[in-house]
mmCIF file of C-alpha atoms and ligand atoms in Angstrom:
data_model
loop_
_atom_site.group_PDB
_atom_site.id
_atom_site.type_symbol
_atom_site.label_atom_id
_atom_site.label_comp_id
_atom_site.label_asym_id
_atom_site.label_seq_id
_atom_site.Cartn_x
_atom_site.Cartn_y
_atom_site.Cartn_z
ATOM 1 C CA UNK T 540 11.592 -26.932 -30.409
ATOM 2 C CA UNK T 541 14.161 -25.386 -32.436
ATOM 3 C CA UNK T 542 16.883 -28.301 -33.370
ATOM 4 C CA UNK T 543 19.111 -25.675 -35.344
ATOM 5 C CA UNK T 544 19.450 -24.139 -31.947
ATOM 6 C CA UNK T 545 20.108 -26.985 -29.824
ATOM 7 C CA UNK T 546 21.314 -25.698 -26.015
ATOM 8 C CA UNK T 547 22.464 -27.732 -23.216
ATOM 9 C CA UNK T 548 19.185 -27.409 -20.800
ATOM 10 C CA UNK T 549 21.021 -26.041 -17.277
ATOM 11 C CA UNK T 550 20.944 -27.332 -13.900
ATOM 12 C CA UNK T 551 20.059 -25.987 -11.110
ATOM 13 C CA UNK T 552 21.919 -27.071 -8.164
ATOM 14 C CA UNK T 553 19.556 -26.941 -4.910
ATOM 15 C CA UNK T 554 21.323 -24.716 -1.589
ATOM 16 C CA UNK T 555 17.990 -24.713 1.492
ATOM 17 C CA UNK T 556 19.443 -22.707 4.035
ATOM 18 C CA UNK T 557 16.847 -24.192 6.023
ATOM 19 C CA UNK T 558 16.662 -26.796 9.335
ATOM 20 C CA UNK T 559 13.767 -28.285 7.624
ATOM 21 C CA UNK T 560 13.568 -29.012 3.995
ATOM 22 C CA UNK T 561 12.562 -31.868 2.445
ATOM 23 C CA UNK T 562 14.764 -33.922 1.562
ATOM 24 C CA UNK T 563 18.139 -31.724 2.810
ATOM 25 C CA UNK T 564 16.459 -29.924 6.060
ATOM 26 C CA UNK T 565 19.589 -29.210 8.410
ATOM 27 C CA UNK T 566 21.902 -30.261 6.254
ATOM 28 C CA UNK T 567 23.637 -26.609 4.952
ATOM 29 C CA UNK T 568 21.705 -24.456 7.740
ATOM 30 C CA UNK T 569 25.245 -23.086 8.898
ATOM 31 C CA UNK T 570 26.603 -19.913 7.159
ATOM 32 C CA UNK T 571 30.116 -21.450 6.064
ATOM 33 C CA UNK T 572 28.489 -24.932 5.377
ATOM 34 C CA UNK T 573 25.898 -23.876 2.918
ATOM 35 C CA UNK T 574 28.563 -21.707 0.817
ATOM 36 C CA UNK T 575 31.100 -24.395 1.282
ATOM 37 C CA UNK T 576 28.086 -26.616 -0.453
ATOM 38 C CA UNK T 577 27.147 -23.729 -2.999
ATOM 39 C CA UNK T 578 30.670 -24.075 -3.904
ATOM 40 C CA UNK T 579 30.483 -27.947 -4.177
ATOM 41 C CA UNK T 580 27.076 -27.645 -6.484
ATOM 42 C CA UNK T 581 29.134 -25.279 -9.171
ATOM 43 C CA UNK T 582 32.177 -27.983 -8.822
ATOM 44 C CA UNK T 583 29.970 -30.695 -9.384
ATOM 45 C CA UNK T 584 27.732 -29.501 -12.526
ATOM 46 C CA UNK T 585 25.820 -26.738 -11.112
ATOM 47 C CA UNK T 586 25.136 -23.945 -13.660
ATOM 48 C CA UNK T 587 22.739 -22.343 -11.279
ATOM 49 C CA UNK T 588 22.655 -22.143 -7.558
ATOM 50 C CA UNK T 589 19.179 -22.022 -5.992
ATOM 51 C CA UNK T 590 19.266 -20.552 -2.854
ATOM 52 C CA UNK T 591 16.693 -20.865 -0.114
ATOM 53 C CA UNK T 592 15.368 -20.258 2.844
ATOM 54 C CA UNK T 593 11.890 -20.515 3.638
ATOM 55 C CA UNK T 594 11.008 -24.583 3.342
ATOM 56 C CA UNK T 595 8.059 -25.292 1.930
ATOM 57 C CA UNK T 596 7.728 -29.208 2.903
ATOM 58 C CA UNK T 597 3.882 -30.262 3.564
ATOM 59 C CA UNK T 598 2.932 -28.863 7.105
ATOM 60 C CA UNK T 599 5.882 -26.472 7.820
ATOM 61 C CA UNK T 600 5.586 -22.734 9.208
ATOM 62 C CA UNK T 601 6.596 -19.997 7.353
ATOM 63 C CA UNK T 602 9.593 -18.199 8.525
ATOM 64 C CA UNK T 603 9.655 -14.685 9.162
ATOM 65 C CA UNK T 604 11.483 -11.964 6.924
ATOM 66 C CA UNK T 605 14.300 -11.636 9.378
ATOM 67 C CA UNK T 606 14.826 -14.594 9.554
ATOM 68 C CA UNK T 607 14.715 -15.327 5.745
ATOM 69 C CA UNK T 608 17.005 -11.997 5.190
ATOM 70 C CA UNK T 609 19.458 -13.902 7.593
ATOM 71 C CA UNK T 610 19.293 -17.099 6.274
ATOM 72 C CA UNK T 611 20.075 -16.007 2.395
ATOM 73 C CA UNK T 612 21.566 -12.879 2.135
ATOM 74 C CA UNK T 613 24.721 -13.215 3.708
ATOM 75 C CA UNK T 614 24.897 -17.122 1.803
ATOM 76 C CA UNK T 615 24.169 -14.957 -1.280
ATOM 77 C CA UNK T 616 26.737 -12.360 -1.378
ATOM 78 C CA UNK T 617 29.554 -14.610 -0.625
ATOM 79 C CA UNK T 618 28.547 -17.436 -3.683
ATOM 80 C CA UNK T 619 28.145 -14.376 -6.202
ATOM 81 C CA UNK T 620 31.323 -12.851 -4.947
ATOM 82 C CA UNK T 621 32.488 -16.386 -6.182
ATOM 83 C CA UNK T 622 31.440 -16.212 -9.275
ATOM 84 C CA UNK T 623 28.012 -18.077 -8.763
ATOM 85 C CA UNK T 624 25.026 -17.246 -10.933
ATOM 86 C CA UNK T 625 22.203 -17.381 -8.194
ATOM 87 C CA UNK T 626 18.434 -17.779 -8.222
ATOM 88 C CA UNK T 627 16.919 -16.419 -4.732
ATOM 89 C CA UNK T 628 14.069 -19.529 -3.827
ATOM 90 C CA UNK T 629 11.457 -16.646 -2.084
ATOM 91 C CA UNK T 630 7.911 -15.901 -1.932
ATOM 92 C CA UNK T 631 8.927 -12.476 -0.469
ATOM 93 C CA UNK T 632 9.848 -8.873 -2.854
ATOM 94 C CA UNK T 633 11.910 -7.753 0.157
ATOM 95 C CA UNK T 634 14.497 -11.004 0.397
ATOM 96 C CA UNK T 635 14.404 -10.815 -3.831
ATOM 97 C CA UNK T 636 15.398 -7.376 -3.672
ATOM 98 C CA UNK T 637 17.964 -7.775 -1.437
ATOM 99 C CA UNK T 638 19.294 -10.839 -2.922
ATOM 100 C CA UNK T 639 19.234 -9.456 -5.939
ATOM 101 C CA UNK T 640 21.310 -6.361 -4.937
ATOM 102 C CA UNK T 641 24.002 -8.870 -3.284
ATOM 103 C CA UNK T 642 24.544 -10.282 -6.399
ATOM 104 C CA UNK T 643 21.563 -13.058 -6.996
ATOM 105 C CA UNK T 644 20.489 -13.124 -11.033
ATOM 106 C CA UNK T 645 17.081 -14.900 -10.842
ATOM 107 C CA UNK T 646 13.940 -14.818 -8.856
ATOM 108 C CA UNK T 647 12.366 -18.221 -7.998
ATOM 109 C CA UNK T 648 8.691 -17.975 -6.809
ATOM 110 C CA UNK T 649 6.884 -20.802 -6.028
ATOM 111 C CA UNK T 650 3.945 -18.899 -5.424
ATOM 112 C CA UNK T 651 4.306 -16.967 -8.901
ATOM 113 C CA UNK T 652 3.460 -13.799 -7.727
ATOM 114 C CA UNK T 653 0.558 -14.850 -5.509
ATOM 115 C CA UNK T 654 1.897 -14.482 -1.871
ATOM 116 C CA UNK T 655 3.373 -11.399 -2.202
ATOM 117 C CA UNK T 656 2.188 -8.306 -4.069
ATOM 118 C CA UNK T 657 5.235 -6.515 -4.853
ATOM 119 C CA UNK T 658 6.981 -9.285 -6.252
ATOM 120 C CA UNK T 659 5.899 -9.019 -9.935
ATOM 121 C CA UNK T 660 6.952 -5.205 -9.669
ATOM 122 C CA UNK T 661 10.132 -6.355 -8.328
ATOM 123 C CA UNK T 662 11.164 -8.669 -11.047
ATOM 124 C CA UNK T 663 9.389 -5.796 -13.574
ATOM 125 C CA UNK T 664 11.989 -3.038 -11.866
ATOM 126 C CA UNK T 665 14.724 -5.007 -11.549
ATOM 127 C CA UNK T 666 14.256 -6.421 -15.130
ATOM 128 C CA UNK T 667 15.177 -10.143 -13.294
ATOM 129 C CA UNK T 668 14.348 -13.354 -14.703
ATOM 130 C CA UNK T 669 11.170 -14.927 -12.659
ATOM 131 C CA UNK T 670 10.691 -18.391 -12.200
ATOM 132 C CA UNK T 671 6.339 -18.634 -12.107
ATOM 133 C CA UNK T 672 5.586 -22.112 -10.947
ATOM 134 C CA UNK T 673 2.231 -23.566 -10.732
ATOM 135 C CA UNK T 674 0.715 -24.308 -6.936
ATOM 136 C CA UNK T 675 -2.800 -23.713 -5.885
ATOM 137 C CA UNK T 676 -1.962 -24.168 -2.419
ATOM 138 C CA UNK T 677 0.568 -21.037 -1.588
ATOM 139 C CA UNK T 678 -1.349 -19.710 1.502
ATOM 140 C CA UNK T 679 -1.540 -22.208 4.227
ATOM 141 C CA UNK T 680 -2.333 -25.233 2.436
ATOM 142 C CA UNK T 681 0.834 -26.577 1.632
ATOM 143 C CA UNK T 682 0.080 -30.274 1.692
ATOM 144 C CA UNK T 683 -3.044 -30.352 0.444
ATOM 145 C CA UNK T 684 -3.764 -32.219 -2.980
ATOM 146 C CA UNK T 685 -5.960 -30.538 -4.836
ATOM 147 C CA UNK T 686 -8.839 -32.164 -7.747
ATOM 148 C CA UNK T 687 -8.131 -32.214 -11.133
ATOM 149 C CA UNK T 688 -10.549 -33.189 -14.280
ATOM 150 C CA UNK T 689 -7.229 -32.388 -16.523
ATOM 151 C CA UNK T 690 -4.319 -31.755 -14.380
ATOM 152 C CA UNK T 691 -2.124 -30.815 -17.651
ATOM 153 C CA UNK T 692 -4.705 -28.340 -18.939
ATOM 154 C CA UNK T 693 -5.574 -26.985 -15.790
ATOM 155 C CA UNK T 694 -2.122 -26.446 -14.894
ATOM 156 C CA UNK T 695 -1.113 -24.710 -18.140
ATOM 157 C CA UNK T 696 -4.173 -22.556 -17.824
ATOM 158 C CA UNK T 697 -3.710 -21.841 -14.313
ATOM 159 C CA UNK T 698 0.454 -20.371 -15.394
ATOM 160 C CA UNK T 699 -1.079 -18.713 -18.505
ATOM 161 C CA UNK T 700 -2.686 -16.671 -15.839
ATOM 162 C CA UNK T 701 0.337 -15.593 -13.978
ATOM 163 C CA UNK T 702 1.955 -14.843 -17.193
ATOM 164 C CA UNK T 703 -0.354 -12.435 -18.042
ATOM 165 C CA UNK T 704 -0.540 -11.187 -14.467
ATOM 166 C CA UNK T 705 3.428 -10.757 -14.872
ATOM 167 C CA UNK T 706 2.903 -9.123 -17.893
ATOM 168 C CA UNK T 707 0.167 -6.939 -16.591
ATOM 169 C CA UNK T 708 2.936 -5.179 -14.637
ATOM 170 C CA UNK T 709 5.573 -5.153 -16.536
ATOM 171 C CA UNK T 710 7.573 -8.181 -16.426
ATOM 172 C CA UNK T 711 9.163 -8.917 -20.441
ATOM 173 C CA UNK T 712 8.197 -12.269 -21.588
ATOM 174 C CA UNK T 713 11.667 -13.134 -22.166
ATOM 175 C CA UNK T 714 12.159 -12.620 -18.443
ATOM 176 C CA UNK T 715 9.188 -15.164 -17.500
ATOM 177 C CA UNK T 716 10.330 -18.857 -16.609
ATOM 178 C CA UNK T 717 7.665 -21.686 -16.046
ATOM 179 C CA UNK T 718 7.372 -24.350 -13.974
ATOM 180 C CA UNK T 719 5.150 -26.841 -13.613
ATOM 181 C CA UNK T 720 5.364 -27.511 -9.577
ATOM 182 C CA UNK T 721 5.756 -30.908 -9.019
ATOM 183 C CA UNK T 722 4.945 -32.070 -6.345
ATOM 184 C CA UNK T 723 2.740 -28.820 -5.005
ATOM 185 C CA UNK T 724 -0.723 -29.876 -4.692
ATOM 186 C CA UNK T 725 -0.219 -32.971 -7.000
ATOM 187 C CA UNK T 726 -0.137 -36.512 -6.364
ATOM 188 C CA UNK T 727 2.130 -38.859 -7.681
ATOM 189 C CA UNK T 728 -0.262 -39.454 -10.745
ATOM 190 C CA UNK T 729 -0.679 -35.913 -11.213
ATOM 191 C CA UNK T 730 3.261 -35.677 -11.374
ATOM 192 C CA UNK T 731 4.041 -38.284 -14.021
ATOM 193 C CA UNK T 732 1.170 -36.683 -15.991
ATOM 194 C CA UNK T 733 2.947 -33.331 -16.053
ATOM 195 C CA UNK T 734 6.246 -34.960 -16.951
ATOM 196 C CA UNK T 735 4.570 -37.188 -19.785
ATOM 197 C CA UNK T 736 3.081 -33.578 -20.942
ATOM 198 C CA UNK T 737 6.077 -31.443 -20.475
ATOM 199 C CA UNK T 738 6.433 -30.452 -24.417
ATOM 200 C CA UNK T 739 2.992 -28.489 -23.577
ATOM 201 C CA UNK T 740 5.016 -26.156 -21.247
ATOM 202 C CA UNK T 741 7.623 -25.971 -23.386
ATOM 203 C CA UNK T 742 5.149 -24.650 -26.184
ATOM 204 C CA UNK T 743 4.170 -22.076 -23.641
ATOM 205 C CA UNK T 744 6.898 -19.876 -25.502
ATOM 206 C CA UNK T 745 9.015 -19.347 -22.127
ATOM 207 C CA UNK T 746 11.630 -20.456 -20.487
ATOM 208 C CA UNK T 747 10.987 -23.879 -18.907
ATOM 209 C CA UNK T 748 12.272 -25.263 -15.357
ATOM 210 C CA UNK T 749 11.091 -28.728 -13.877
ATOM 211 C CA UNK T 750 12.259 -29.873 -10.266
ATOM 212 C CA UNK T 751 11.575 -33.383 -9.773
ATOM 213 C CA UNK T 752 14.789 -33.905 -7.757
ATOM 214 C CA UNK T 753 14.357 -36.223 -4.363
ATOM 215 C CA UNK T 754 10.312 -35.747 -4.573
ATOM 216 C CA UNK T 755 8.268 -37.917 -3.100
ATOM 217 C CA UNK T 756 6.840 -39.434 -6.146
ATOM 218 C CA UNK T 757 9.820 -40.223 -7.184
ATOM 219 C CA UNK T 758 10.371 -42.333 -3.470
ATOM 220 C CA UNK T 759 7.020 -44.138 -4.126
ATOM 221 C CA UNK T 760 8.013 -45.405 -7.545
ATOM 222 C CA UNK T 761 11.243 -46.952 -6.323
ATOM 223 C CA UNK T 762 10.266 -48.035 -2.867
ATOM 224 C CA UNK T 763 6.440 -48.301 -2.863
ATOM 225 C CA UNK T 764 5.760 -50.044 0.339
ATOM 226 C CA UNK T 765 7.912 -47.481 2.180
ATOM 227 C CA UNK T 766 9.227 -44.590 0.216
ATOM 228 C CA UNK T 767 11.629 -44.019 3.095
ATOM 229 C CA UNK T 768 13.671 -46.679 1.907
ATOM 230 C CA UNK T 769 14.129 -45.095 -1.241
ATOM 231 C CA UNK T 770 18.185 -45.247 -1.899
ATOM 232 C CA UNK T 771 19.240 -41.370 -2.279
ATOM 233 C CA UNK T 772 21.642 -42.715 -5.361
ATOM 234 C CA UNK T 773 18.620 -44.601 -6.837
ATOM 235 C CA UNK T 774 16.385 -41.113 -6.376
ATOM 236 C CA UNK T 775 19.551 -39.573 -7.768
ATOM 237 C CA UNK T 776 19.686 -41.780 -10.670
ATOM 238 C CA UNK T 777 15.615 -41.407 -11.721
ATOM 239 C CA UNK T 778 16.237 -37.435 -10.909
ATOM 240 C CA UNK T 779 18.881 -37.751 -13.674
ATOM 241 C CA UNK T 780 16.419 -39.729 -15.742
ATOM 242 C CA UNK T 781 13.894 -37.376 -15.300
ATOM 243 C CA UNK T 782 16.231 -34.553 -16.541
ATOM 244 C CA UNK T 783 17.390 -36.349 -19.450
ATOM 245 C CA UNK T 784 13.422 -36.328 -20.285
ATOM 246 C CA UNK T 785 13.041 -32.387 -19.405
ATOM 247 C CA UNK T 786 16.140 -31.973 -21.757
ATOM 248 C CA UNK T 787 14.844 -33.398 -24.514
ATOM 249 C CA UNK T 788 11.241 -31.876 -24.012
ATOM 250 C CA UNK T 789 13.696 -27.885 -24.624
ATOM 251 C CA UNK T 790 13.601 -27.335 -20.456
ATOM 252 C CA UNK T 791 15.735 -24.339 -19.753
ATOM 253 C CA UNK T 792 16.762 -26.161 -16.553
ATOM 254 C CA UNK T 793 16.264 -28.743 -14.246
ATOM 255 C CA UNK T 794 16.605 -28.007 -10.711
ATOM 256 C CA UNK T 795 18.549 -31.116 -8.468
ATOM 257 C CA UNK T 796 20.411 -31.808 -5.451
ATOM 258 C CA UNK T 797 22.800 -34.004 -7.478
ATOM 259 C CA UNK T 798 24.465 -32.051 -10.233
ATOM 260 C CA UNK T 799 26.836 -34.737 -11.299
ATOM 261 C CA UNK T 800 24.194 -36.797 -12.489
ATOM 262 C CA UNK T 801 21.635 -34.184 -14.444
ATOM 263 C CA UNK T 802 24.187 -32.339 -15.701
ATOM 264 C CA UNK T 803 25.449 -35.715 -17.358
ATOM 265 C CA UNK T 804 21.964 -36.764 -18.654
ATOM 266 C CA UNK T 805 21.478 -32.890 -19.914
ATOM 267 C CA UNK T 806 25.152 -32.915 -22.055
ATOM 268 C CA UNK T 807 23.749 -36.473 -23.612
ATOM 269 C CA UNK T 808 20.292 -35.209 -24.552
ATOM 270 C CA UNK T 809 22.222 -32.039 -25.904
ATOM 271 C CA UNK T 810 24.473 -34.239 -28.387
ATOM 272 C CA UNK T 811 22.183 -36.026 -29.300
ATOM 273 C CA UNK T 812 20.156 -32.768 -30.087
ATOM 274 C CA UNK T 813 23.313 -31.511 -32.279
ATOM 275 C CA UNK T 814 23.759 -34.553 -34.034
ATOM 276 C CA UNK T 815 20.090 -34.755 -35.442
ATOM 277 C CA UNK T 816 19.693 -34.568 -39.194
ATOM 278 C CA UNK T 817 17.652 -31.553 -38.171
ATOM 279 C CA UNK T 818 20.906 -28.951 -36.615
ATOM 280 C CA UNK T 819 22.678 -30.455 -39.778
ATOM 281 C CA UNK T 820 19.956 -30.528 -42.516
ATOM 282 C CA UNK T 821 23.433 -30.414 -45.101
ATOM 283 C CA UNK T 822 25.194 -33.092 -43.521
ATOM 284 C CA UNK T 823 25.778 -36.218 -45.690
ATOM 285 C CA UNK T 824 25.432 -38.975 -43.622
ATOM 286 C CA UNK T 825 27.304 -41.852 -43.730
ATOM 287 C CA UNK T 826 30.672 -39.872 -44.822
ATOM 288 C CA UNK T 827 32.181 -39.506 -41.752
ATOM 289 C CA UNK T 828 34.315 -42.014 -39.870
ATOM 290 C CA UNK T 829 33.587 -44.770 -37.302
ATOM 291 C CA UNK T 830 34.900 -43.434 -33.930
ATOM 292 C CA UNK T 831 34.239 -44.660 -30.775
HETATM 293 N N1 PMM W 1491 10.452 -27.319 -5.168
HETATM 294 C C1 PMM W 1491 10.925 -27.052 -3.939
HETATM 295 C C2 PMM W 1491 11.474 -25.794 -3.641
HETATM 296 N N2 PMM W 1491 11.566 -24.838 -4.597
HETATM 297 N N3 PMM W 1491 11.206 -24.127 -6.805
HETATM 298 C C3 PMM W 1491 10.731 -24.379 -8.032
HETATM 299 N N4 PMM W 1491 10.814 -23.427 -8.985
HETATM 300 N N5 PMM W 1491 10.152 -25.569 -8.359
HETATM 301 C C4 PMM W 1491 10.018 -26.575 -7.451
HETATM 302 O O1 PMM W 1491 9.431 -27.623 -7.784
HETATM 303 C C5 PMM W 1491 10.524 -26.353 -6.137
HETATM 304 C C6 PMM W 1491 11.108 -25.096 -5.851
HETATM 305 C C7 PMM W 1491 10.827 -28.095 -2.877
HETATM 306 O O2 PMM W 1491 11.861 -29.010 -2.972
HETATM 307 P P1 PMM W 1491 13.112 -29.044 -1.924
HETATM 308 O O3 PMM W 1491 12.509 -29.012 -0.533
HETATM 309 O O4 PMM W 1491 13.790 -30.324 -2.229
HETATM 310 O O5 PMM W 1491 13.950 -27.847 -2.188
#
């Protein structure tokens, strides 16, 4: 990483216009209450509003493009009318084109091109950012947990792929974000692994964005006879944790259902980053004063 060019990584606040999401399902399913909530993210910390509406919690169906037209268009035209900068969370071209002409900025494909084959020409036309995140099980296989021999070389190998699949057709590196998928046919150990490793994907040369927020893994650590129990402001607090580590590994952005918290962990990691003898290789230190 670059310390002379030290940036404050973003969050990403999370908007699932869903009924069944992991850990929000229901919650912001209503037109007016998911913008009303969009609204609260940017209040809160939010740099980024990701907005969703396919869920893609272990063992659920996949909507139909209708439905996921209904579900996110309408939510976001009225947030960028607001003055929201918007990713569109959608393994279809049609609801990133759309979302994209009501005013979203970003594409966010979990599948990274894989489920549909007009996506990577969409974010190549539209000259859109593209979130690529790493899952091996896009089509159908949603909760299964896949074998690794190295899960942080296999993953890395596995996005180097899609990157050059994105570039294949057009899509500018600079437009490319990656993501490690947490969570998406990983276990927990397979999770900590990728966060322990995260300066590897940030050496990929891209942008990077790591979602960790509310995951199960992150239940088991706190609660691990019955992640259930987890507290939400204790999964909020290691979330925040978690992004203070992304931070300081260069992450673009961390994507959360808490903003308040991440985006307080991502300002300390980022003055800590500006203070280091490396953004200030002149400095003489020791000749300042003692403040508080
Ligand atoms: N996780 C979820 C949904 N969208 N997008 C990216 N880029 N990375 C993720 O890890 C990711 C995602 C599932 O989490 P949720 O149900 O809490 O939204």
């Amino acid at each position: 990483m670059d310390h002379s060019a030290v940036k404050t990584t973003q969050v990403m606040g999370v908007l699932n216009v869903t009924p069944d999401s992991f850990s929000d399902g229901g919650l912001w399913f209503d037109h007016d209450r998911a913008v009303a909530h969009g609204l609260e993210l940017m209040a809160t910390g939010a740099d980024i509003i990701d907005v969703g509406g396919e869920s893609t919690r272990p063992g659920s169906a996949r909507v139909d493009e209708a439905e996921e037209l209904r579900r996110v268009v309408p939510v976001v035209r009225e947030l960028a009318a607001a003055g929201a900068v918007i990713s569109v969370d959608t393994m279809r071209a049609r609801v990133a084109e759309e979302s994209l002409a009501a005013g979203a900025d970003i594409i966010n494909d979990v599948s990274a091109g894989q489920s549909d084959p007009t996506m990577l020409s969409v974010a190549a036309e539209t000259s859109a950012p593209i979130v690529l995140m790493h899952w091996r099980g896009y089509l159908g296989q949603a909760s299964a947990t896949f074998h690794y021999d190295d899960v942080v070389a296999e993953v890395i190998a596995e996005l180097r792929t899609r990157i050059d699949e994105a570039i294949a057709v057009g899509v500018k590196p600079e437009n490319i974000i990656v993501d490690p998928g947490l969570g998406f046919s990983k276990n927990a150990d397979h999770n900590w692994q990728l966060l322990a490793a995260l300066d590897e994907f940030a050496a990929l040369d891209h942008r990077l964005l790591v979602a960790a927020s509310r995951k199960r893994f992150i239940a088991s650590l706190l609660s691990p006879d019955d992640p259930k129990q987890a507290e939400p402001a204790a999964k909020d607090q290691a979330t925040a944790t978690i992004s203070a580590i992304s931070a300081q590994a260069g992450a673009w952005a961390v994507r959360v259902h808490d903003p308040a918290t991440s985006a307080i962990a991502c300002k300390v990691i980022a003055a800590v980053g500006q203070h280091s003898p490396a953004a200030h290789p002149a400095a003489n230190p020791g000749s300042g004063g003692v403040s508080q």
